[in-house]
Amino acid sequence: MENLKKTKLNVRVSDTGCVGMCYSEVLLDVHDKHGQVYTYGNMTPDRMPRFIDEHLGKGQPVADWLVRASDRALPDDSFYAKQKRIVLRNCGQMDPEKIEDYMAHGGYQALEKALKKMAQDEVIKEVLDSGLRGRGGAGFPTGRKWQFARGSKGDKKYIVCNGDEGDPGAFMDRSVLEGDPHNVMEGMLIAGYAIGADEGYFYVRAEYPLAVERIKMAIEQAKKKGFLGKNIMGTKFNFEMKIKEGAGAFVCGEETALMASIEGQRGMPRLRPPFPAVSGLWGKPTNINNVETFANVPWIILNGAAAFASLGTEKSKGSKVFALAGKIARGGLVEVPMGITINEIIHEVGGGIKDGRTFKAVQMGGPSGGCIPAALGNTIVDYDSVGQTGAIMGSGGMVVMDDTTCMVDIARFFLDFTQKESCGKCTFCRVGTKRMLEILQRITKGQGREGDIELLLELAEKIKISSLCGLGQTAPNPVLTTIKYFRQEYEAHIKDKQCPAHSCKELLKYEIVPEKCVGCTACARVCPVTSISGQVKKPHVIDQETCIKCGNCVTKCKFDAIKVR
Ligand SMILES: Cc1cc2nc3c(=O)[nH]c(=O)nc-3n(C[C@H](O)[C@H](O)[C@H](O)COP(=O)(O)O)c2cc1C
Ligand code: SF4
Ligand code: SF4
Ligand code: SF4
Ligand code: FES
């Protein structure tokens, strides 16, 4: 900005939401007066003077730094080629802090259409016909849920937007809330009209301060424009919107715990029925949907159910947003049509595996999901096909793993997460996950015993059937899928005390190959615990007792003389 001010060029600078290319952040878009759009990647401060001089000053884009441009083909174009942006259509294209920008992109026209041209049942029918299913994980048909809430008797009804998003590796909802808050709010308003509610809550975790700030702004702006409050757009429809910041407990994403949290109680799940559609917030009928679910609604109302249903597979319509993370070359936020394969997402959209390594597995569905091995890479991305692998579609986290990832350790990581997040109400979830975690910890430390795999399987079954809420019912899934597809890795840890991926530190053994070692002493000088001994120009040796397996020596040896087993 400082550089720009000095030039006195006539440029409007604004923040936008996420365009998805996290892998080349910091990103900068130029929209020029001829209608061309240029995206620059990895923009560091030292690049600014040349960029300002050549592109803004002389109108010549700096070709070396472009990652996307409307007037030329670039290698990164394959990142977008297979995407279909419905939910993310405005993200990165407008200023999320300006309601005028949203309106210039067609914002609030769907609400107007619903309020003025459609009866409540027609709105519900449109959503039902579109085939939209809940994007929060379970995939329940959204229109059916709205029908239940509409059918419930009550003088007061609520709409709740679930923005709790706690899965490790997931940041879809956060990006949508930050990049296009009005779109989500418009979806909530339409849902409110459809079911007969007059109050809505955004439940957003407090760790998302920018999302919270932008929602607050969006609420204020919508009030001023008459899209919130009494007699919205001159109709009889009234609606108020509030925000509740969650403290960041994973279990508060479960809908009954979420409602307890809004009511100011401790966020613990309760038995269902009664379902929220019958008795929700303060005992009133309540409809809860995920951020992405609501974000689809304005598009569906404006473009029609058929347009949405034309995308995807028989039972999974539309598109799905995924957060690509882990060992992927182009990690970021993508939105793909349902029906695409996992391989297409990883190898074409995501550009393959980082550093040219091999694709081993992808973790889908977070702690409730599981690992899909590379051999099943042709699995179609829809609720049923993904479910058949033992993983779930989930809310959209995709953690990609390469050959250096230990699958036992991954199972341990996810179980560690669910174990810590268990609310403690059910014994099997509270104690059972702890016992499973202890076994996994032992195995990764080389202290696994014969029978551990069977014990894990037995505990997993018990926890699944004896838990009250989805957290416990699905917590064993990462363990079950890794045993199903990578059982030999468990066995190698337990029987041979080896980690095939060379990842579990305590099972590694660093050894110097005497024939290769020239005695340069480089390794000994970087060993933090002086475990390496030997004379100059003579082969060195590593003391296995004291080695802390830091790996320093391997990186230092220029003669490839240190082997890791
Ligand atoms: C432990 C647990 C955590 C959950 N976390 C979330 C979450 O972060 N966001 C979300 O939308 N749904 C989450 N869900 C699912 C919700 O309870 C609920 O099914 C969903 O918000 C319904 O919206 P949808 O039909 O639009 O998907 C979670 C469920 C469980 C059991
Ligand atoms: S399954 Fe776990 S998280 Fe869910 S209510 Fe029981 S103890 Fe709490
Ligand atoms: S792995 Fe680390 S501690 Fe072990 S010998 Fe090499 S440098 Fe020393
Ligand atoms: S750095 Fe390599 S070659 Fe040099 S002493 Fe160590 S093991 Fe031998
Ligand atoms: S580009 Fe990184 S979060 Fe969007």
XYZ file of C-alpha atoms and ligand atoms in Angstrom:
624
model
C 0.000 0.000 0.000
C 2.828 2.375 0.870
C 4.403 1.809 -2.536
C 1.052 2.324 -4.214
C 0.298 5.594 -2.444
C 3.539 7.092 -3.730
C 2.528 6.469 -7.344
C -0.800 8.354 -7.246
C -2.243 5.703 -9.572
C -6.031 5.493 -9.644
C -6.538 2.021 -8.134
C -9.216 0.701 -5.769
C -7.756 -1.792 -3.302
C -9.979 -4.152 -1.352
C -9.838 -7.388 0.619
C -11.703 -10.368 -0.759
C -12.499 -13.832 0.468
C -10.741 -17.047 -0.392
C -10.130 -17.957 -4.026
C -8.918 -21.340 -2.876
C -5.305 -21.260 -4.070
C -3.855 -21.476 -0.574
C -0.773 -23.104 -2.047
C 0.346 -19.830 -3.584
C -0.630 -17.329 -0.937
C -0.221 -14.319 -0.657
C -2.558 -13.808 -3.594
C -3.329 -10.611 -5.421
C -5.959 -10.101 -8.107
C -5.975 -7.302 -10.644
C -9.273 -6.448 -12.330
C -8.398 -4.017 -15.104
C -10.558 -1.562 -17.001
C -10.738 -3.888 -20.009
C -12.465 -6.553 -17.918
C -9.410 -8.820 -17.681
C -8.571 -10.508 -14.378
C -5.020 -11.474 -13.382
C -4.117 -13.461 -10.265
C -0.624 -13.214 -8.832
C 0.693 -15.851 -6.423
C 3.307 -15.751 -3.660
C 3.325 -11.963 -3.581
C 6.008 -10.873 -1.135
C 6.700 -7.195 -0.321
C 9.868 -7.203 -2.439
C 7.825 -8.061 -5.529
C 5.565 -5.042 -5.151
C 7.701 -2.304 -6.766
C 8.148 -4.273 -10.006
C 4.488 -5.290 -10.041
C 3.299 -1.706 -9.523
C 5.670 -0.324 -12.102
C 5.076 -2.865 -14.855
C 1.451 -3.929 -14.426
C -0.306 -0.987 -12.815
C 1.970 1.653 -14.345
C 2.633 0.334 -17.850
C -0.230 -2.113 -18.208
C 2.133 -5.070 -18.741
C 1.332 -8.040 -16.460
C 4.410 -9.645 -14.885
C 4.089 -13.029 -16.576
C 6.561 -14.844 -14.246
C 4.371 -14.430 -11.180
C 0.912 -15.015 -12.655
C -0.960 -18.088 -11.474
C -4.170 -17.370 -13.327
C -5.239 -14.891 -16.034
C -8.336 -14.432 -18.142
C -6.337 -13.691 -21.316
C -3.864 -16.590 -21.335
C -3.437 -20.259 -20.442
C -1.285 -21.065 -17.406
C -0.119 -24.358 -15.843
C -2.267 -23.822 -12.744
C -5.443 -23.666 -14.849
C -6.021 -27.354 -14.113
C -6.717 -26.319 -10.513
C -9.982 -24.757 -11.638
C -10.764 -26.830 -14.742
C -12.718 -29.552 -12.924
C -14.267 -27.325 -10.301
C -17.869 -26.159 -10.207
C -18.329 -23.153 -7.984
C -21.804 -22.655 -6.534
C -21.130 -22.127 -2.839
C -17.816 -20.396 -3.524
C -19.037 -18.474 -6.568
C -18.500 -15.054 -4.967
C -15.538 -15.909 -2.752
C -12.551 -13.965 -3.960
C -14.691 -12.127 -6.505
C -16.040 -9.380 -4.267
C -15.520 -7.507 -1.028
C -17.321 -9.551 1.659
C -17.602 -6.476 3.851
C -19.783 -4.591 1.360
C -23.410 -5.569 0.938
C -23.460 -3.542 -2.300
C -20.867 -5.901 -3.777
C -22.969 -8.902 -2.818
C -26.047 -7.280 -4.335
C -24.127 -6.479 -7.511
C -23.499 -10.242 -7.741
C -27.221 -11.023 -7.528
C -27.417 -10.991 -3.747
C -30.828 -10.969 -2.006
C -32.650 -11.577 -5.298
C -33.364 -15.153 -4.219
C -34.889 -13.904 -0.976
C -37.054 -11.448 -2.902
C -38.162 -14.194 -5.280
C -39.013 -16.517 -2.380
C -40.882 -13.869 -0.388
C -42.808 -12.293 -3.240
C -43.338 -15.076 -5.761
C -43.259 -18.352 -3.853
C -45.450 -19.838 -1.153
C -43.639 -21.421 1.807
C -44.350 -24.939 0.533
C -43.065 -24.028 -2.909
C -39.723 -22.979 -1.419
C -39.500 -26.271 0.447
C -40.464 -28.210 -2.678
C -37.725 -26.449 -4.656
C -35.104 -27.419 -2.062
C -36.508 -30.953 -1.896
C -36.466 -31.326 -5.696
C -32.925 -29.986 -5.900
C -31.760 -33.054 -3.952
C -29.646 -30.901 -1.624
C -28.357 -32.945 1.311
C -26.878 -31.572 4.518
C -23.221 -30.649 4.111
C -22.459 -30.865 7.843
C -21.625 -34.551 7.616
C -24.688 -36.756 7.908
C -26.119 -35.833 4.499
C -29.778 -35.747 5.520
C -32.055 -34.277 2.761
C -32.419 -30.579 3.556
C -35.928 -30.235 2.109
C -37.199 -33.098 4.309
C -35.734 -31.447 7.374
C -37.467 -28.182 6.471
C -40.749 -30.061 5.985
C -40.532 -31.459 9.529
C -39.829 -28.027 10.986
C -42.622 -26.429 8.966
C -45.031 -29.151 10.088
C -44.235 -28.646 13.781
C -46.719 -26.671 15.798
C -45.341 -23.617 17.564
C -45.866 -19.878 17.944
C -42.107 -19.391 17.726
C -39.515 -21.213 15.589
C -35.783 -20.865 15.127
C -33.192 -21.276 12.386
C -29.661 -22.165 13.451
C -26.580 -22.090 11.271
C -23.969 -24.599 12.399
C -20.574 -22.963 11.935
C -18.776 -24.947 14.596
C -16.431 -26.742 12.160
C -14.018 -28.621 14.387
C -12.642 -31.410 12.152
C -8.850 -31.384 11.946
C -7.888 -30.246 8.446
C -11.240 -28.584 7.658
C -11.681 -24.892 6.876
C -14.562 -24.848 4.376
C -17.212 -23.208 6.529
C -14.783 -20.655 7.820
C -13.834 -19.618 4.264
C -17.460 -19.355 3.204
C -18.373 -17.250 6.256
C -15.358 -15.015 5.739
C -15.689 -14.769 1.974
C -19.461 -14.503 1.490
C -21.360 -14.029 4.777
C -24.430 -12.522 3.116
C -24.917 -15.644 1.001
C -25.189 -17.813 4.125
C -27.499 -15.300 5.771
C -29.713 -15.151 2.701
C -29.982 -18.958 2.826
C -30.993 -18.759 6.486
C -33.605 -16.095 5.757
C -35.108 -18.222 2.997
C -35.190 -21.219 5.365
C -36.792 -19.004 8.016
C -39.520 -17.953 5.627
C -40.069 -21.543 4.480
C -40.553 -23.052 7.935
C -42.211 -20.043 9.573
C -39.364 -18.936 11.849
C -38.680 -15.352 12.860
C -35.321 -15.683 14.580
C -31.958 -17.067 13.550
C -28.660 -17.880 15.238
C -25.219 -18.088 13.734
C -23.296 -20.543 15.935
C -19.653 -19.848 15.095
C -16.610 -20.887 17.050
C -14.746 -18.020 18.642
C -11.497 -19.216 17.000
C -12.894 -17.729 13.786
C -12.734 -14.032 14.751
C -12.723 -12.749 11.155
C -15.812 -14.801 10.335
C -17.542 -13.447 13.455
C -16.593 -9.881 12.556
C -17.840 -10.215 8.987
C -21.137 -11.790 10.077
C -21.654 -8.911 12.517
C -21.066 -6.460 9.674
C -23.367 -8.400 7.387
C -26.162 -8.349 9.991
C -25.847 -4.582 10.463
C -25.770 -3.920 6.718
C -28.742 -6.194 6.042
C -30.737 -4.420 8.763
C -30.060 -1.051 7.142
C -31.196 -2.337 3.755
C -34.377 -3.787 5.230
C -33.441 -7.464 4.663
C -33.623 -8.112 8.413
C -36.134 -6.844 10.941
C -39.839 -6.262 10.486
C -41.766 -6.500 7.205
C -38.783 -7.542 5.135
C -38.934 -6.165 1.560
C -42.407 -4.849 2.302
C -43.823 -8.317 3.061
C -45.250 -9.738 6.277
C -42.055 -11.666 6.938
C -40.106 -10.651 10.084
C -36.698 -12.022 10.996
C -33.997 -11.221 13.576
C -30.461 -12.580 13.489
C -28.023 -13.186 16.369
C -24.523 -14.606 16.757
C -23.433 -17.067 19.404
C -19.703 -17.592 19.662
C -18.826 -21.153 20.634
C -15.871 -21.882 22.865
C -14.438 -24.380 20.401
C -15.532 -27.739 21.793
C -15.896 -30.269 18.959
C -18.956 -31.862 20.552
C -20.812 -28.530 20.366
C -21.155 -29.186 16.629
C -23.604 -31.960 17.538
C -26.977 -30.320 17.241
C -28.440 -31.003 20.691
C -25.156 -29.938 22.362
C -25.072 -26.870 20.139
C -28.549 -25.845 21.258
C -27.632 -26.348 24.912
C -24.612 -24.121 24.322
C -26.759 -21.362 22.788
C -29.082 -21.596 25.785
C -26.097 -20.952 28.034
C -25.815 -24.486 29.379
C -22.895 -26.859 29.174
C -22.628 -28.186 25.602
C -23.498 -31.850 26.059
C -25.575 -33.956 23.678
C -28.909 -35.346 24.809
C -31.000 -38.277 23.649
C -33.167 -37.812 20.574
C -36.183 -37.813 20.154
C -37.438 -35.222 20.619
C -35.699 -33.952 17.495
C -34.851 -30.260 17.187
C -37.534 -29.874 14.516
C -40.101 -30.631 17.247
C -38.414 -29.360 20.375
C -35.232 -27.395 19.890
C -34.010 -24.079 21.250
C -35.932 -23.268 24.438
C -38.295 -26.097 23.559
C -39.376 -24.499 20.272
C -39.211 -26.097 16.804
C -35.738 -25.450 15.426
C -34.063 -26.142 12.113
C -30.293 -26.577 12.132
C -28.242 -26.623 8.980
C -24.584 -26.363 8.169
C -22.985 -23.202 6.677
C -22.419 -24.789 3.262
C -25.957 -26.181 3.169
C -27.412 -22.684 3.609
C -24.919 -21.237 1.123
C -26.389 -23.456 -1.619
C -29.943 -22.236 -1.059
C -29.956 -18.787 -2.768
C -28.410 -20.338 -5.897
C -31.056 -23.077 -5.935
C -33.921 -20.599 -5.576
C -32.565 -18.361 -8.352
C -31.455 -21.063 -10.777
C -34.077 -23.682 -9.988
C -34.002 -27.177 -8.538
C -33.419 -28.780 -11.943
C -30.179 -26.863 -12.539
C -28.820 -28.068 -9.202
C -30.062 -31.618 -9.662
C -28.435 -31.808 -13.097
C -25.083 -31.898 -11.295
C -23.848 -34.928 -9.430
C -25.017 -38.513 -9.094
C -28.423 -40.110 -8.566
C -28.496 -39.674 -4.798
C -25.934 -36.907 -4.321
C -26.690 -33.713 -6.177
C -24.836 -30.471 -6.697
C -21.281 -29.713 -5.742
C -19.183 -30.170 -2.602
C -16.533 -27.952 -1.100
C -13.367 -29.707 0.092
C -10.415 -28.441 2.063
C -7.393 -30.144 0.510
C -4.665 -30.467 3.110
C -1.678 -32.641 3.906
C 0.852 -33.915 1.377
C -0.849 -32.426 -1.666
C 0.928 -30.197 -4.183
C -1.898 -27.662 -4.412
C -3.499 -27.525 -0.997
C -6.452 -25.194 -0.750
C -10.164 -24.870 -1.022
C -11.933 -26.493 -3.956
C -15.535 -27.004 -5.014
C -16.162 -29.952 -7.304
C -19.293 -31.490 -8.796
C -20.455 -34.636 -6.988
C -19.542 -37.712 -8.999
C -15.923 -36.733 -9.591
C -13.398 -39.369 -8.476
C -10.938 -39.070 -5.606
C -8.079 -39.491 -8.103
C -9.351 -36.581 -10.188
C -9.449 -34.358 -7.105
C -5.994 -35.356 -5.945
C -4.098 -35.641 -9.196
C -5.828 -33.110 -11.425
C -7.329 -30.450 -9.155
C -4.726 -30.832 -6.409
C -1.802 -31.325 -8.806
C -0.734 -34.655 -7.268
C 1.402 -35.366 -4.253
C 3.898 -32.871 -2.871
C 7.590 -33.282 -3.723
C 6.829 -35.984 -6.302
C 6.159 -38.666 -3.684
C 3.525 -41.394 -4.024
C -0.119 -41.181 -3.011
C -0.864 -43.562 -0.148
C -4.286 -42.659 1.245
C -6.726 -39.856 1.859
C -8.514 -39.238 5.122
C -12.090 -38.080 4.541
C -14.733 -37.089 7.060
C -12.400 -36.046 9.870
C -12.508 -37.963 13.142
C -15.855 -39.504 12.150
C -14.459 -40.683 8.836
C -11.660 -42.887 7.711
C -8.725 -43.475 5.428
C -9.332 -44.441 1.820
C -6.280 -46.167 0.292
C -4.795 -45.129 -3.071
C -6.010 -48.440 -4.532
C -9.575 -47.116 -4.144
C -8.713 -43.780 -5.764
C -11.337 -44.337 -8.447
C -14.075 -44.153 -5.824
C -16.727 -41.671 -6.858
C -17.269 -38.777 -4.515
C -20.863 -39.118 -3.414
C -22.422 -39.994 -0.050
C -22.967 -43.674 -0.827
C -19.723 -44.548 -2.626
C -17.533 -42.859 -0.026
C -19.585 -44.501 2.735
C -18.959 -47.951 1.228
C -15.214 -47.574 1.792
C -15.735 -47.142 5.556
C -14.979 -43.423 5.421
C -17.700 -40.776 5.099
C -18.159 -37.732 2.917
C -18.223 -35.707 6.119
C -18.084 -31.965 6.043
C -15.270 -31.798 3.493
C -11.876 -32.236 5.083
C -9.502 -34.175 2.818
C -6.158 -34.922 4.400
C -3.839 -36.401 1.796
C -1.101 -38.825 2.823
C 2.037 -39.990 1.043
C 4.342 -42.971 1.542
C 6.030 -41.334 4.536
C 2.795 -41.328 6.555
C 2.356 -44.077 9.142
C -1.246 -45.239 9.176
C -1.115 -46.443 12.779
C 0.102 -43.018 13.801
C -2.696 -41.357 11.819
C -5.282 -43.508 13.623
C -3.617 -42.550 16.906
C -3.782 -38.846 15.966
C -7.528 -38.899 15.255
C -8.337 -40.989 18.297
C -6.284 -38.656 20.453
C -8.505 -35.863 19.127
C -11.845 -37.578 19.787
C -10.690 -38.866 23.155
C -9.861 -35.336 24.279
C -13.127 -33.975 22.850
C -15.418 -36.609 24.387
C -17.879 -34.853 26.702
C -17.671 -37.760 29.130
C -21.359 -38.552 29.391
C -21.118 -42.134 28.086
C -18.755 -44.609 29.692
C -17.779 -46.348 26.462
C -16.933 -43.092 24.725
C -15.108 -41.683 27.742
C -13.181 -44.773 28.859
C -13.275 -46.904 25.708
C -11.578 -44.322 23.502
C -8.958 -43.841 26.220
C -8.172 -47.566 26.231
C -8.005 -47.651 22.438
C -5.680 -44.666 22.468
C -3.387 -46.319 25.001
C -3.108 -49.395 22.791
C -2.307 -47.276 19.728
C 0.281 -45.320 21.683
C 1.933 -48.541 22.777
C 2.001 -49.869 19.227
C 3.635 -46.726 17.825
C 6.270 -46.927 20.549
C 7.170 -50.488 19.642
C 5.443 -51.940 22.703
C 2.531 -53.539 20.851
C 1.440 -57.021 21.909
C -0.047 -60.007 20.124
C -3.826 -59.622 20.249
C -3.801 -55.805 20.204
C -5.488 -55.604 16.806
C -8.293 -57.900 17.970
C -8.671 -55.884 21.153
C -8.932 -52.667 19.140
C -11.623 -54.207 16.937
C -13.597 -55.430 19.941
C -13.454 -52.067 21.710
C -14.382 -50.268 18.467
C -17.579 -52.295 18.084
C -18.599 -51.722 21.711
C -17.961 -47.968 21.552
C -19.926 -47.630 18.313
C -23.049 -49.284 19.681
C -22.994 -47.892 23.218
C -22.447 -44.188 22.556
C -25.182 -41.624 22.739
C -24.009 -39.213 20.070
C -22.197 -39.233 16.761
C -18.861 -38.451 18.343
C -18.626 -41.792 20.115
C -20.543 -43.693 17.446
C -17.953 -42.752 14.827
C -14.771 -42.260 16.880
C -13.414 -45.752 16.055
C -13.775 -45.239 12.274
C -10.207 -44.014 11.605
C -8.891 -47.059 13.492
C -11.248 -49.474 11.740
C -10.410 -48.227 8.236
C -6.670 -48.242 8.822
C -6.883 -51.808 10.156
C -9.057 -52.761 7.183
C -6.695 -51.382 4.536
C -3.306 -51.273 6.268
C -3.381 -54.213 8.681
C 0.134 -55.219 7.640
C 1.431 -51.910 9.028
C -0.100 -52.686 12.408
C 1.471 -56.140 12.282
C 4.904 -54.778 11.352
C 4.785 -52.465 14.379
C 3.609 -55.196 16.731
C 5.537 -58.252 15.517
C 8.669 -56.839 13.870
C 8.885 -53.621 15.905
C 9.204 -51.726 12.643
C 7.409 -48.764 11.143
C 7.224 -49.391 7.367
C 6.748 -45.667 6.672
C 9.811 -44.773 8.778
C 7.671 -42.355 10.678
C 7.305 -43.643 14.266
C 10.354 -42.154 15.879
C 10.799 -44.683 18.627
C 10.963 -47.547 16.134
C 13.641 -45.999 13.959
C 17.244 -47.133 14.001
C 20.045 -44.950 12.631
C 23.098 -46.864 11.458
C 26.298 -45.912 9.641
C 27.291 -48.129 6.705
C 31.081 -48.540 7.215
C 31.755 -49.101 3.494
C 30.228 -45.755 2.603
C 31.485 -43.671 5.512
C 34.618 -41.614 4.684
C 35.039 -40.344 8.238
C 34.398 -36.689 7.447
C 33.037 -36.149 11.022
C 30.201 -33.938 9.754
C 27.568 -36.102 11.419
C 29.309 -36.187 14.787
C 29.455 -32.410 14.852
C 25.675 -32.024 14.502
C 24.646 -34.815 16.856
C 23.035 -33.039 19.836
C 23.722 -35.918 22.237
C 27.238 -36.885 21.026
C 26.113 -40.389 20.087
C 28.449 -40.585 17.099
C 32.047 -41.543 17.586
C 34.998 -42.348 15.316
C 38.329 -41.058 14.142
C 38.864 -38.698 11.219
C 38.954 -40.581 7.899
C 37.757 -43.784 9.635
C 34.195 -45.171 9.623
C 32.044 -43.755 12.417
C 29.499 -45.548 14.608
C 26.261 -44.557 16.317
C 25.596 -45.535 19.914
C 22.025 -46.928 19.789
C 21.534 -46.495 23.529
C 21.930 -42.728 23.553
C 20.687 -41.775 20.050
C 17.500 -39.679 20.345
C 16.635 -40.226 16.639
C 16.599 -36.570 15.703
C 17.733 -37.232 12.130
C 20.322 -34.428 12.099
C 23.106 -36.766 11.030
C 21.242 -38.056 7.961
C 20.666 -34.596 6.579
C 24.314 -33.681 7.142
C 25.983 -36.761 5.601
C 26.935 -36.008 1.985
C 27.960 -39.608 1.333
C 24.598 -41.270 1.971
C 26.344 -43.360 4.616
C 23.613 -43.267 7.258
C 20.729 -45.687 6.875
C 17.414 -45.422 8.666
C 15.616 -48.670 9.409
C -19.540 -34.613 17.361
C -20.234 -33.949 16.212
C -19.705 -32.781 15.684
C -20.350 -32.129 14.626
N -19.807 -30.982 14.148
C -20.466 -30.315 13.155
C -19.969 -29.090 12.668
O -18.918 -28.627 13.077
N -20.668 -28.441 11.708
C -21.825 -28.948 11.188
O -22.438 -28.322 10.354
N -22.302 -30.113 11.626
C -21.664 -30.805 12.586
N -22.188 -31.991 13.046
C -23.469 -32.442 12.468
C -24.594 -31.664 13.110
O -24.908 -32.242 14.338
C -25.834 -31.607 12.239
O -26.121 -32.888 11.772
C -25.687 -30.665 11.070
O -25.334 -29.377 11.499
C -26.962 -30.604 10.330
O -26.877 -29.744 9.227
P -26.960 -30.258 7.741
O -28.172 -31.132 7.631
O -27.064 -29.020 6.934
O -25.704 -31.023 7.501
C -21.542 -32.669 14.087
C -22.054 -33.853 14.624
C -21.412 -34.489 15.658
C -21.992 -35.746 16.194
S -20.811 -40.355 22.764
Fe -19.126 -39.291 23.774
S -19.338 -37.144 23.179
Fe -21.289 -38.177 22.712
S -22.547 -37.850 24.525
Fe -21.488 -39.782 24.832
S -19.607 -39.223 25.937
Fe -20.454 -37.353 25.098
S 19.773 -39.355 14.855
Fe 20.353 -37.529 15.982
S 20.848 -38.301 18.005
Fe 20.901 -40.058 16.638
S 22.996 -40.210 15.982
Fe 21.943 -38.982 14.434
S 22.289 -36.883 15.102
Fe 22.757 -38.178 16.842
S 28.812 -37.562 7.777
Fe 28.612 -39.489 6.681
S 30.607 -39.850 5.803
Fe 30.867 -38.263 7.313
S 31.470 -39.380 9.165
Fe 29.287 -39.153 9.245
S 28.499 -41.020 8.320
Fe 30.641 -40.879 7.767
S -6.539 -19.127 -0.584
Fe -5.933 -19.862 1.352
S -7.701 -19.918 2.573
Fe -8.267 -19.328 0.618
